[in-house]
Tab-separated table of C-alpha atoms in Angstrom:
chain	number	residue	atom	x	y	z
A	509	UNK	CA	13.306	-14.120	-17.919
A	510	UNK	CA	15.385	-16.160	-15.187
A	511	UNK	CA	13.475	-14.801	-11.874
A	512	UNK	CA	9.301	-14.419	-11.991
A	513	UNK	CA	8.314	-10.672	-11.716
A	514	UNK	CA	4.946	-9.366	-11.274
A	515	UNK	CA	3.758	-5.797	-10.523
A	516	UNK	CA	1.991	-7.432	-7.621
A	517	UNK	CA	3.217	-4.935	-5.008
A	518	UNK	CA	0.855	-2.168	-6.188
A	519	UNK	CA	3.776	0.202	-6.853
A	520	UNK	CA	5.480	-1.388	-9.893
A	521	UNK	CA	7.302	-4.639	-10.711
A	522	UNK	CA	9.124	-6.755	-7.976
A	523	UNK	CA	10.812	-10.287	-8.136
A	524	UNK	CA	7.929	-13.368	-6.931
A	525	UNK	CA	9.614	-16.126	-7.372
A	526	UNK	CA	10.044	-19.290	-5.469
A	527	UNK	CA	13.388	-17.783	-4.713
A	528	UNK	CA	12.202	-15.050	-2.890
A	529	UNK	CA	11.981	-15.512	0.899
A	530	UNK	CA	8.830	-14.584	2.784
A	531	UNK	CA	8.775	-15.181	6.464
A	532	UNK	CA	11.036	-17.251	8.035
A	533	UNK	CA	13.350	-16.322	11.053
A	534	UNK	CA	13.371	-12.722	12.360
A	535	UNK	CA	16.765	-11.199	10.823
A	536	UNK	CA	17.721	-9.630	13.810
A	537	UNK	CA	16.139	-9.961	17.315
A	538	UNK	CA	15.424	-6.727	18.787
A	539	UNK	CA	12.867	-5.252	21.068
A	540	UNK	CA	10.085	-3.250	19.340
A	541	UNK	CA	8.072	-0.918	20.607
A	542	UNK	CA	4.614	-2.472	21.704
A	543	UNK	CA	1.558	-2.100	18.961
A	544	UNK	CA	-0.973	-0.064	19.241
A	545	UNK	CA	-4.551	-0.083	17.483
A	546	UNK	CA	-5.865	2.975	16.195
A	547	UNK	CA	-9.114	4.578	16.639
A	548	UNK	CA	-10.661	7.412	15.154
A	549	UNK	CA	-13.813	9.452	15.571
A	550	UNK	CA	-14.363	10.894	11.947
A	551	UNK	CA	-16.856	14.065	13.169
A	552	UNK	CA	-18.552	14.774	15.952
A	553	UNK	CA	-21.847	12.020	16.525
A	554	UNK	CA	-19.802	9.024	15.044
A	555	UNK	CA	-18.376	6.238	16.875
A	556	UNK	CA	-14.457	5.879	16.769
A	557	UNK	CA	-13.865	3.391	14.176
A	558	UNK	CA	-10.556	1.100	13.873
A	559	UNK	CA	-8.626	2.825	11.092
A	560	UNK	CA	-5.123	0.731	12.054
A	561	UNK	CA	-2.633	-0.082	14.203
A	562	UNK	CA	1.499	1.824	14.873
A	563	UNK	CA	4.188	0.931	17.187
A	564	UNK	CA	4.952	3.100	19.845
A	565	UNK	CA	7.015	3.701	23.293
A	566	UNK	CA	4.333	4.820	25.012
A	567	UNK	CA	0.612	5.674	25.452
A	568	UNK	CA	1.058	9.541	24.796
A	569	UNK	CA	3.305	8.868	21.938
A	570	UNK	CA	0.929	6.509	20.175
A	571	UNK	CA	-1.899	9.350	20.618
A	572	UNK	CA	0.452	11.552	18.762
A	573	UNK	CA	1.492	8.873	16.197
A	574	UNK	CA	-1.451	8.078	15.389
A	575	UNK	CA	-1.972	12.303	14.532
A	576	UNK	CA	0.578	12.278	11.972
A	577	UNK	CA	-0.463	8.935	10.561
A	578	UNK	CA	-4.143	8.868	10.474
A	579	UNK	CA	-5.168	12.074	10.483
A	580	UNK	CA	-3.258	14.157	8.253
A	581	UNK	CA	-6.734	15.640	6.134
A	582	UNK	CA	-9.273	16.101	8.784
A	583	UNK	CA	-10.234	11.998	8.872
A	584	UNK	CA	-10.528	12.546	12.536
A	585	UNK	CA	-11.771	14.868	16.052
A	586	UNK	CA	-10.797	12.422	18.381
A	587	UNK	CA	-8.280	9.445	18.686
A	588	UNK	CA	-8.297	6.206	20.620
A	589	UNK	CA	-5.058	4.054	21.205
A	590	UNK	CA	-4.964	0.302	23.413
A	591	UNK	CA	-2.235	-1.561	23.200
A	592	UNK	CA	-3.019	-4.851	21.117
A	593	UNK	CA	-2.293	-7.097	23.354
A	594	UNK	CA	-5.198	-5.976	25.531
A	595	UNK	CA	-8.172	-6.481	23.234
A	596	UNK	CA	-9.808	-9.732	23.602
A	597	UNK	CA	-11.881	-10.599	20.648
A	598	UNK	CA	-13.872	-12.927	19.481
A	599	UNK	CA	-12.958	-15.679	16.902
A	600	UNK	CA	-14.752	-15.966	13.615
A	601	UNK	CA	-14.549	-19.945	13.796
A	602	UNK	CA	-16.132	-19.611	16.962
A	603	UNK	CA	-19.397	-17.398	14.864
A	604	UNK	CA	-22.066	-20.181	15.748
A	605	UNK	CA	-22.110	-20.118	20.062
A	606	UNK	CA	-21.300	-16.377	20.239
A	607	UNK	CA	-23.875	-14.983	17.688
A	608	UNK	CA	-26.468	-17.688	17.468
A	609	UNK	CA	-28.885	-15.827	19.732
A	610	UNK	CA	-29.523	-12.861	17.521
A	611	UNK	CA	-30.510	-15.326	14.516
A	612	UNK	CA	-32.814	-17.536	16.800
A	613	UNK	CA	-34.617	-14.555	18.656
A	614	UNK	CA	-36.305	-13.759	15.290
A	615	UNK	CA	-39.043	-11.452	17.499
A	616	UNK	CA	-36.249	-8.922	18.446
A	617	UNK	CA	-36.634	-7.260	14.725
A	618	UNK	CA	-39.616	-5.267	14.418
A	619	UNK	CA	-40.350	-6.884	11.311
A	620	UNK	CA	-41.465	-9.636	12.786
A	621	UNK	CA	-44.856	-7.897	14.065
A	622	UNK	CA	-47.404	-7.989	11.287
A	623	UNK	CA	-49.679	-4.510	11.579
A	624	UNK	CA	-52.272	-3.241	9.568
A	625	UNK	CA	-51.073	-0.549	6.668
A	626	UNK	CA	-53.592	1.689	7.771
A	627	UNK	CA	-51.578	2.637	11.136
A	628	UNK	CA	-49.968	5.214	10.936
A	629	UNK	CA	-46.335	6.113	12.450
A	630	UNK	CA	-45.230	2.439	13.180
B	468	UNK	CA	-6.116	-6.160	13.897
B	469	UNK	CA	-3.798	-8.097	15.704
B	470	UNK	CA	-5.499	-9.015	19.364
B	471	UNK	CA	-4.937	-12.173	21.227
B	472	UNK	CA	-6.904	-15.306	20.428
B	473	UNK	CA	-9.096	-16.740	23.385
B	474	UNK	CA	-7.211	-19.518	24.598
B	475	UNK	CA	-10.328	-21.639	24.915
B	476	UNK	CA	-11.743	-23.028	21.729
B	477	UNK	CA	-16.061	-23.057	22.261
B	478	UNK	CA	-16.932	-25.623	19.727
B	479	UNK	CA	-14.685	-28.469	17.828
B	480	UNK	CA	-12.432	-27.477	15.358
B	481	UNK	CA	-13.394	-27.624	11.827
B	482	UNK	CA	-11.158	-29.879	9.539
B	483	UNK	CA	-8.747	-28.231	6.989
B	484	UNK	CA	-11.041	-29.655	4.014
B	485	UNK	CA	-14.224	-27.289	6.036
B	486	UNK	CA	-11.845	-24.743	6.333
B	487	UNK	CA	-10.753	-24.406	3.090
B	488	UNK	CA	-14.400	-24.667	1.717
B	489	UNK	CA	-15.678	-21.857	3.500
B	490	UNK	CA	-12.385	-19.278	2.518
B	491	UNK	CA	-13.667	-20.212	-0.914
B	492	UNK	CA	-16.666	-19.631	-0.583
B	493	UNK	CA	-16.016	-16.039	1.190
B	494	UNK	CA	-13.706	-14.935	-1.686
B	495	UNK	CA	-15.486	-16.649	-4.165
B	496	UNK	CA	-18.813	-14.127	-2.770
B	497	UNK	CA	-16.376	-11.105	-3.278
B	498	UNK	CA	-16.756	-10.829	0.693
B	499	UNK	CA	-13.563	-10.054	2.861
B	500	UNK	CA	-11.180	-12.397	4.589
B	501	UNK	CA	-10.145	-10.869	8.118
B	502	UNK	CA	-7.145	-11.510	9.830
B	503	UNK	CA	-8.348	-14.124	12.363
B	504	UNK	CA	-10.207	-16.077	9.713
B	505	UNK	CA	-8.756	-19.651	9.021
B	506	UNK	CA	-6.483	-18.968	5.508
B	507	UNK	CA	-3.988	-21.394	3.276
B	508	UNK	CA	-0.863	-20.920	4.117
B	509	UNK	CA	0.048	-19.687	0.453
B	510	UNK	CA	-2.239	-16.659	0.794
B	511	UNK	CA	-0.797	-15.892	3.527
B	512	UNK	CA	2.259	-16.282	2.339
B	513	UNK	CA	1.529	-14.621	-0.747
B	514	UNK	CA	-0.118	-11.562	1.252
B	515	UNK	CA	3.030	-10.671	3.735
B	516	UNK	CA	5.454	-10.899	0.422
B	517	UNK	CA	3.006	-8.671	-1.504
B	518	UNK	CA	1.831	-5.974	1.753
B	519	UNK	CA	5.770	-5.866	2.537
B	520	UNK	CA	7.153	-5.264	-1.278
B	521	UNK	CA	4.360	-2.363	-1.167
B	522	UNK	CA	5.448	-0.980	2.083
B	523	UNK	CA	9.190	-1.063	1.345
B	524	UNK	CA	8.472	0.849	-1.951
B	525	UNK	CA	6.276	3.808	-0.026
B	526	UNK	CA	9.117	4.282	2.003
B	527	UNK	CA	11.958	4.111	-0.652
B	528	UNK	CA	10.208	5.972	-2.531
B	529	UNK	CA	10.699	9.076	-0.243
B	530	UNK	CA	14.257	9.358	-1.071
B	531	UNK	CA	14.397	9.999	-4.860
B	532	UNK	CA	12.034	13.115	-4.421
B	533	UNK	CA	13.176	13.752	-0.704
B	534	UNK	CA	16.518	14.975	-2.561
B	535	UNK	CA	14.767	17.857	-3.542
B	536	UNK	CA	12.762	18.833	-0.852
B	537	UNK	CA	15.977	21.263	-0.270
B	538	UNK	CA	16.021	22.661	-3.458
B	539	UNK	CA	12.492	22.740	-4.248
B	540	UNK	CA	12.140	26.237	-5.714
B	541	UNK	CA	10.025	28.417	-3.986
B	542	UNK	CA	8.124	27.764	-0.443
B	543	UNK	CA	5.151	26.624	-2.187
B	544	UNK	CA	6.563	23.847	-4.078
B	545	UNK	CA	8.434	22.501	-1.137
B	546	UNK	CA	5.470	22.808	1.015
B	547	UNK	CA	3.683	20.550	-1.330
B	548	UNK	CA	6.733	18.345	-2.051
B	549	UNK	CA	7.413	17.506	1.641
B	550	UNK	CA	3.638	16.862	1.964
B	551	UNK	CA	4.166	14.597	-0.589
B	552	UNK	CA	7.057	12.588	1.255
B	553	UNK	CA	5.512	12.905	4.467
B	554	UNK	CA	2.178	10.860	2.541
B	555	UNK	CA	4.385	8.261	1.465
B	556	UNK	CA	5.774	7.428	5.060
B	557	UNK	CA	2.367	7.190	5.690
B	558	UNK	CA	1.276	4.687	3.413
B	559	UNK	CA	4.132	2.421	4.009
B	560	UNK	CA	3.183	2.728	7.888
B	561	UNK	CA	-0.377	1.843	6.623
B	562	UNK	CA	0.828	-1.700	4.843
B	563	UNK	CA	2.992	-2.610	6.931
B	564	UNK	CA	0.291	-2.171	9.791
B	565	UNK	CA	-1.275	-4.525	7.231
B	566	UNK	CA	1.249	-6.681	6.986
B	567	UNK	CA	1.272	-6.970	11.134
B	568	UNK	CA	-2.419	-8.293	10.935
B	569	UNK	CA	-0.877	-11.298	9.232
B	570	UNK	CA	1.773	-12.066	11.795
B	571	UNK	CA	4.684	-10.150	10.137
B	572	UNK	CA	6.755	-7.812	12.381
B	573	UNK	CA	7.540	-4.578	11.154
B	574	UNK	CA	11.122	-4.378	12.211
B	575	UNK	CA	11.737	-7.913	11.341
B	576	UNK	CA	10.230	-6.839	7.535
B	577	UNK	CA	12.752	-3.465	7.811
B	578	UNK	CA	15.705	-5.654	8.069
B	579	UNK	CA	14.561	-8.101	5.391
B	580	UNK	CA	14.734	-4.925	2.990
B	581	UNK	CA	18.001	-3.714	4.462
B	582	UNK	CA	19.117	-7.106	4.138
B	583	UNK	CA	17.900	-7.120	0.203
B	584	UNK	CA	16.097	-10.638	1.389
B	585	UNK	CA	12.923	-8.359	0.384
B	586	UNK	CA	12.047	-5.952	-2.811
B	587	UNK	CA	10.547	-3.075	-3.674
B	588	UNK	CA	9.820	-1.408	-7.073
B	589	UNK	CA	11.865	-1.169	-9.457
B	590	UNK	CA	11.322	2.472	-10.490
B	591	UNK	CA	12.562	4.019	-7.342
B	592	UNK	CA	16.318	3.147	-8.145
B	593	UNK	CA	16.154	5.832	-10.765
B	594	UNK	CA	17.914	9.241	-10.245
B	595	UNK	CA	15.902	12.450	-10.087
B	596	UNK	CA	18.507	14.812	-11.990
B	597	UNK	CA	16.390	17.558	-12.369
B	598	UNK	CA	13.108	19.347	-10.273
B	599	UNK	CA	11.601	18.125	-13.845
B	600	UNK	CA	11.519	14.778	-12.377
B	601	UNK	CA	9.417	15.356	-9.322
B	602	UNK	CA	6.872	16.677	-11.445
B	603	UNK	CA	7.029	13.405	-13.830
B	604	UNK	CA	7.618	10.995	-10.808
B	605	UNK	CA	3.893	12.526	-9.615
B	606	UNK	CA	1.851	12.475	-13.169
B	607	UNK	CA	3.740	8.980	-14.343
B	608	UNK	CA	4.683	7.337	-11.674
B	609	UNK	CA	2.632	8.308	-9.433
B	610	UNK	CA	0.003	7.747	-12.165
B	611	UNK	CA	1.142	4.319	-12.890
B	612	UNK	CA	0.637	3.369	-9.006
B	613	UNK	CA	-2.833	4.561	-8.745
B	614	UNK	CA	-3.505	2.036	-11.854
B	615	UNK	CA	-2.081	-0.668	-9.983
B	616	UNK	CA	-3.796	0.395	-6.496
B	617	UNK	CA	-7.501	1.277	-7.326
B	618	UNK	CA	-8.113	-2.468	-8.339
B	619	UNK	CA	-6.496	-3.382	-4.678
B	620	UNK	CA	-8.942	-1.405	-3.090
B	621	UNK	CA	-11.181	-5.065	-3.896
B	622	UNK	CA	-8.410	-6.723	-2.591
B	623	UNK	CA	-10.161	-10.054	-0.602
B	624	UNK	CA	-8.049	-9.403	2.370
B	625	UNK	CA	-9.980	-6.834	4.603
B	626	UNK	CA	-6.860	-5.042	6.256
B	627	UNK	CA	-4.805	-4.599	3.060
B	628	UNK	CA	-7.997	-3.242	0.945
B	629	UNK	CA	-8.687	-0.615	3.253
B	630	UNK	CA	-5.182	0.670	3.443
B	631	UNK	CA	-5.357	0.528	-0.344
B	632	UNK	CA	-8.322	3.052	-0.046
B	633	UNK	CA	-6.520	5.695	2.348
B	634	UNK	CA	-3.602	5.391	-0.334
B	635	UNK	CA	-5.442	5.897	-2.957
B	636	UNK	CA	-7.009	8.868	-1.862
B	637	UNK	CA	-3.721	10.894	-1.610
B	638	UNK	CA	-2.582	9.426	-4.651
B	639	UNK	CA	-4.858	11.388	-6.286
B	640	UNK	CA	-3.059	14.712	-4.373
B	641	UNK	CA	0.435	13.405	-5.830
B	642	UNK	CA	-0.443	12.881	-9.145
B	643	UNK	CA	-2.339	16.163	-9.500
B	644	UNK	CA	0.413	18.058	-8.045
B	645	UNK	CA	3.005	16.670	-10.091
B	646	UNK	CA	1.063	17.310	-13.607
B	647	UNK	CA	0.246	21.050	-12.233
B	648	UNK	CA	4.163	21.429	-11.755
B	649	UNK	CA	4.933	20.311	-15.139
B	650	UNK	CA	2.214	22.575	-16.683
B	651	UNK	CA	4.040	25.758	-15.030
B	652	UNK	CA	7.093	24.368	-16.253
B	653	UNK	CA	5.759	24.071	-20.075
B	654	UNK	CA	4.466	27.597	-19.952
B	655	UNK	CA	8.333	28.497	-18.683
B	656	UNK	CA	11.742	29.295	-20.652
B	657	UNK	CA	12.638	26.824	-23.098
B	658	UNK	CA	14.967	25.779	-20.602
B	659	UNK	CA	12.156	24.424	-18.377
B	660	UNK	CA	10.449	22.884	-21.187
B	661	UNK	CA	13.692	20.786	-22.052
B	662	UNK	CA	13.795	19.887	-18.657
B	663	UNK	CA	10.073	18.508	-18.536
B	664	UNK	CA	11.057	16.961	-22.538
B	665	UNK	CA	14.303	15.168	-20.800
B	666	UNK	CA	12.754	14.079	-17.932
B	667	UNK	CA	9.717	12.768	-19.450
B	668	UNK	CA	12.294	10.315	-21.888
B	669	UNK	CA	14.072	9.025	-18.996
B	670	UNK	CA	10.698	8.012	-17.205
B	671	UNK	CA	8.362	7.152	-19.301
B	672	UNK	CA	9.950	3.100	-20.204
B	673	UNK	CA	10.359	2.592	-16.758
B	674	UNK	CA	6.933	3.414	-15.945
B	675	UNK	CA	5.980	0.877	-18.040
B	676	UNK	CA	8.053	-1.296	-16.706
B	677	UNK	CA	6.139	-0.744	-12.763
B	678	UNK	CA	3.042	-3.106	-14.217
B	679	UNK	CA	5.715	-5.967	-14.458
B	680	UNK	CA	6.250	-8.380	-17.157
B	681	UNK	CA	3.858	-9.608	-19.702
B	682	UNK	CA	1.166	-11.906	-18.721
B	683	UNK	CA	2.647	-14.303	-21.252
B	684	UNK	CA	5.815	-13.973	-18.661
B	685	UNK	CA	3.990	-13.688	-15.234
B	686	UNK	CA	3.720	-17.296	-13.534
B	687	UNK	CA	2.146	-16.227	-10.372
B	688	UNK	CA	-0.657	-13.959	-11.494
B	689	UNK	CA	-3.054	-16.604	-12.305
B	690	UNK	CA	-3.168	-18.175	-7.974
B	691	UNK	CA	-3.521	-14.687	-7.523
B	692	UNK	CA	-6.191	-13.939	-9.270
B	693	UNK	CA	-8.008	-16.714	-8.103
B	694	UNK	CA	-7.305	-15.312	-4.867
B	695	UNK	CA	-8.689	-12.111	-5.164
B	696	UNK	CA	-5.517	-10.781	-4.636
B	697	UNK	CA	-4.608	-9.258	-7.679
B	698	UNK	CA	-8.138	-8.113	-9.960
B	699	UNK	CA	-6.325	-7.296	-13.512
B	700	UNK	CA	-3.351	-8.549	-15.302
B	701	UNK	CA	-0.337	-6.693	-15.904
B	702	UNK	CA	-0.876	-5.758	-19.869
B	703	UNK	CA	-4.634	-4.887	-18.896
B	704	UNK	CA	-3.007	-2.501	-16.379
B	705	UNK	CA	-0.416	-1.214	-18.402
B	706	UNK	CA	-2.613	-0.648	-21.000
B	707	UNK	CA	-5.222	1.168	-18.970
B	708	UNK	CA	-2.344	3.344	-18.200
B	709	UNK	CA	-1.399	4.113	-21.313
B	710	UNK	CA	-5.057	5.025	-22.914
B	711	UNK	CA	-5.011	7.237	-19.662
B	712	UNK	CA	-1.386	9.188	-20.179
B	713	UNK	CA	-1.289	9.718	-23.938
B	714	UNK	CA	-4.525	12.600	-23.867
B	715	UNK	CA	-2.741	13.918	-20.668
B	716	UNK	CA	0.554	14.282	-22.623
B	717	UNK	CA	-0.908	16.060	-25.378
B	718	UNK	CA	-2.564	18.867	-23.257
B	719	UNK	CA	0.746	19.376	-21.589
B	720	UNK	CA	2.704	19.536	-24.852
B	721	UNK	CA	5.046	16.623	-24.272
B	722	UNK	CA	6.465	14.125	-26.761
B	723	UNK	CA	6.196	10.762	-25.602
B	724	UNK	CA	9.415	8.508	-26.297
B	725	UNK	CA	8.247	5.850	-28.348
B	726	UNK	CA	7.763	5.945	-32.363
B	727	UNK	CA	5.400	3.239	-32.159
B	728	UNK	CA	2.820	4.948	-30.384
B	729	UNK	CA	-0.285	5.306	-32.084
B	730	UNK	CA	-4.052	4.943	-31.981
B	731	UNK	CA	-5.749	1.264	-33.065
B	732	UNK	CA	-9.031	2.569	-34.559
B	733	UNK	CA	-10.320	-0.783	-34.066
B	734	UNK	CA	-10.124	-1.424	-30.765
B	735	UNK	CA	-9.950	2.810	-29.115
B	736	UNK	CA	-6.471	1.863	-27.593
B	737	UNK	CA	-3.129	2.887	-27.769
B	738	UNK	CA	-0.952	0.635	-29.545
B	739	UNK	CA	2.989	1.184	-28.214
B	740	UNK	CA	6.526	-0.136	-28.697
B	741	UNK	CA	8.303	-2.999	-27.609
B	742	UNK	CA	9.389	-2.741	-23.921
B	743	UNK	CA	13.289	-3.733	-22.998
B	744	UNK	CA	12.404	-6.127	-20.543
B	745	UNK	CA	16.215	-7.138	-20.165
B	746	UNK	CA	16.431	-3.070	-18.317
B	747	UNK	CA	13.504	-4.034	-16.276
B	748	UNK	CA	15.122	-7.506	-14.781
B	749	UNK	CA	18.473	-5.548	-14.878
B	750	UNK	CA	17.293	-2.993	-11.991
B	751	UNK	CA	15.437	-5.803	-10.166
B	752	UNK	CA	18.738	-7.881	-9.778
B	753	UNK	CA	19.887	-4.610	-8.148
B	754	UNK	CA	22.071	-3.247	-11.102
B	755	UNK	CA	19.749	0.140	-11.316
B	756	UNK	CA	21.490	3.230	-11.034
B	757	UNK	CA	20.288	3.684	-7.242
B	758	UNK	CA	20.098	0.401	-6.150
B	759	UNK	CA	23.013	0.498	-3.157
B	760	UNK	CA	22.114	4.368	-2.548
B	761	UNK	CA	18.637	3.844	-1.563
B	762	UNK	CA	19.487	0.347	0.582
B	763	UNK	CA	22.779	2.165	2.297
B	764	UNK	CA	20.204	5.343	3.145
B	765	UNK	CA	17.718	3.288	4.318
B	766	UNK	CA	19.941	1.075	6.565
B	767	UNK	CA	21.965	4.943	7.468
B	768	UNK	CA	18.349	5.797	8.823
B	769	UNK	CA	17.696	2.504	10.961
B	770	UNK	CA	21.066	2.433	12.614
B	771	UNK	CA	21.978	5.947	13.208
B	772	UNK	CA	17.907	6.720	14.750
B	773	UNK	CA	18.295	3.228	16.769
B	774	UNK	CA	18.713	5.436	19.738
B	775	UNK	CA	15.826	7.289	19.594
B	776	UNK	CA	14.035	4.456	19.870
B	777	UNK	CA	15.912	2.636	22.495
B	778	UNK	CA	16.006	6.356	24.535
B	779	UNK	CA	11.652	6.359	24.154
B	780	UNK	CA	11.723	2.792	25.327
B	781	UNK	CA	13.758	3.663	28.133
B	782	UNK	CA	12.108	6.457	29.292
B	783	UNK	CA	8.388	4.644	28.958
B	784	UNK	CA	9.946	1.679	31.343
B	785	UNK	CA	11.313	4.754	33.799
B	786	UNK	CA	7.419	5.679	33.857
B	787	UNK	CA	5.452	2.950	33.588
């Protein structure tokens, strides 16, 4: 076969080869709709969890986009949205500064006090 | 997710040779690369190809069963059916969310496709002629997909595994619902049954034809394997599919389209016939049957709906 094909895509067989374009230059410029990261409280007593992220006009529209999207079989009671561009995160390459404390401070586990098997409820 | 790096770096930068070492080392432990972790350029490259073709062929994929959603035949079945199409817009909104995470826009990706710079599956630029076909696009085709999918689930990149298991579990609704349909329709008028009998002809080759070409024939699987990007080849996966559809066809009452097909004593599997790999690079060069419906649709439904979106940005700005 002339062009490389693989089922790669999950849903069936597309064209890979070098001939295919990836990511260059957006095709058209046009203004999107901010993105929004999702969050969703699976039942009551869980923490929201990040389940994704949607583009939306608005606040109140990304609430109710992220309904329809996320939540279409119970996953959810409650939803979160922030835009993405106002999460500040922390880097993975900078893992050593940020988390080095919890690995040092080895007498913040309670496994690190030794007591006698004979006590009972500790 | 897609936040903001801190513009500050806190220690020195590791070199690319580092950098490379350690993204081995986290695929090579079967642990997760996240979107803000250091990757080569080729994975990445690899992964917004691969996320996009996925999400362009959830949301092409609406339109071959979407034409029935009007003439589904009774409120129950089109109920289910537009359930169905509604999952699918939500899976391609889950990859390309996934996509996003590795700098990819979503528009700019929804142009690429309009623009045919971008793919999708082959099997979606085949007609549905009859409500037969909904029924075989769920247990085949939909059946096919969830082959491909579960091993994604262990995809190495975080985002796009996790969308892979939200897919996965409505796959399971779709292809259910589809073999359920064709069941009522085998215990119908012979009428029915020669629906589910043509239907079944028409879609069973290019079903086989979603797990792409042989591996004798697939260049790129190999980088993506080592990349824990792709976990099986495409015979493997085609094959799976096949010892999995044969037992199912034989409760329903269906005759497979293929002479060929019989079971290897030896080895448990399905043996099968020689696949016309000339139809299958045919419809990917965009010579299908559907191939300038579904892109004119698609491009109908960006253009004509661009001002609903300019009217929402509008009216956020007004109260902002």
């Amino acid at each position: 076969m002339s062009t490389d094909l693989t089922a790669e895509g999950g849903h069936g067989a597309v064209p890979t080869g070098p001939e295919v374009p990836v990511a260059d230059q957006p095709a058209v410029s046009r203004r999107d709709w901010p993105l929004y990261e999702v969050f969703v409280r699976g039942k009551r007593g869980l923490n929201h969890v990040h389940v994704g992220s949607l583009h939306a006009p608005d606040d109140e529209m990304a609430v109710h986009a992220a309904r329809d999207v996320y939540t279409r079989r119970n996953e959810g009671v409650s939803i979160w949205v922030v835009q993405a561009a106002d999460i500040t995160a922390s880097s993975p390459d900078e893992k050593d500064p940020m988390f080095a404390p919890s690995g040092d401070k080895v007498y913040r586990h309670p496994t690190f006090y030794e007591i006698p098997e004979n006590v009972p409820h500790i | 997710m897609s936040a903001p790096a801190l513009d500050r770096p806190l220690d020195e930068p590791l070199d690319e040779a580092a950098l490379q070492a350690r993204f081995d080392a986290t695929v090579a432990a079967e642990h997760r690369i996240e979107p803000r972790d250091w990757m080569p350029e080729g994975y990445r490259k690899t992964l917004i190809r691969q996320i996009a073709q996925h999400a362009h062929s959830e949301i092409i994929g609406m339109q071959p069963e979407g034409d029935w959603l009007l003439a589904a035949p009774s409120l129950r079945r089109k109920a289910i059916l537009l359930a169905k199409v509604q999952d699918e817009a939500g899976h391609g909104l889950y990859l390309y969310s996934a996509a996003e995470t590795l700098g990819a826009d979503r528009a700019d990706l929804t142009d690429k496709l309009i623009e045919r710079r971008q793919k999708y599956s082959s099997i979606f630029n085949y007609p549905t002629l009859t409500y037969a076909d909904v029924g075989v696009i769920g247990w085949l085709v939909d059946g096919a997909a969830i082959c491909n999918q579960v091993p994604l689930c262990r995809s190495s990149y975080g985002p796009y595994a996790r969308a892979m298991i939200r897919v996965c579990k409505e796959e399971s609704f779709h292809q259910r619902q589809g073999y359920e349909l064709l069941m009522t329709m085998m215990r119908g008028t012979p009428e029915q049954q020669a629906m589910v009998a043509d239907a079944v002809d028409r879609w069973w080759w290019p079903s086989l034809m979603m797990f792409g070409p042989p591996d004798t024939d697939s260049p790129n699987s190999a980088q993506s394997m080592a990349w824990g990007i792709k976990r099986h080849s495409n015979d493997e996966l085609r094959q799976r599919f096949v010892d999995m559809t044969v037992p199912q066809a034989e409760v329903l009452g269906v005759t497979l389209p293929d002479p060929d097909l019989a079971l290897d004593p030896a080895t448990g599997r399905y043996r099968f016939g020689a696949i016309d790999w000339s139809e299958l690079q045919r419809v990917i060069s965009g010579e299908g049957p559907c191939n300038d419906e579904r892109i004119i649709r698609r491009r109908a439904a960006r253009d004509d709906n661009a001002w609903v979106t300019e009217a929402a940005t509008a009216y956020a700005d007004k109260h902002a």
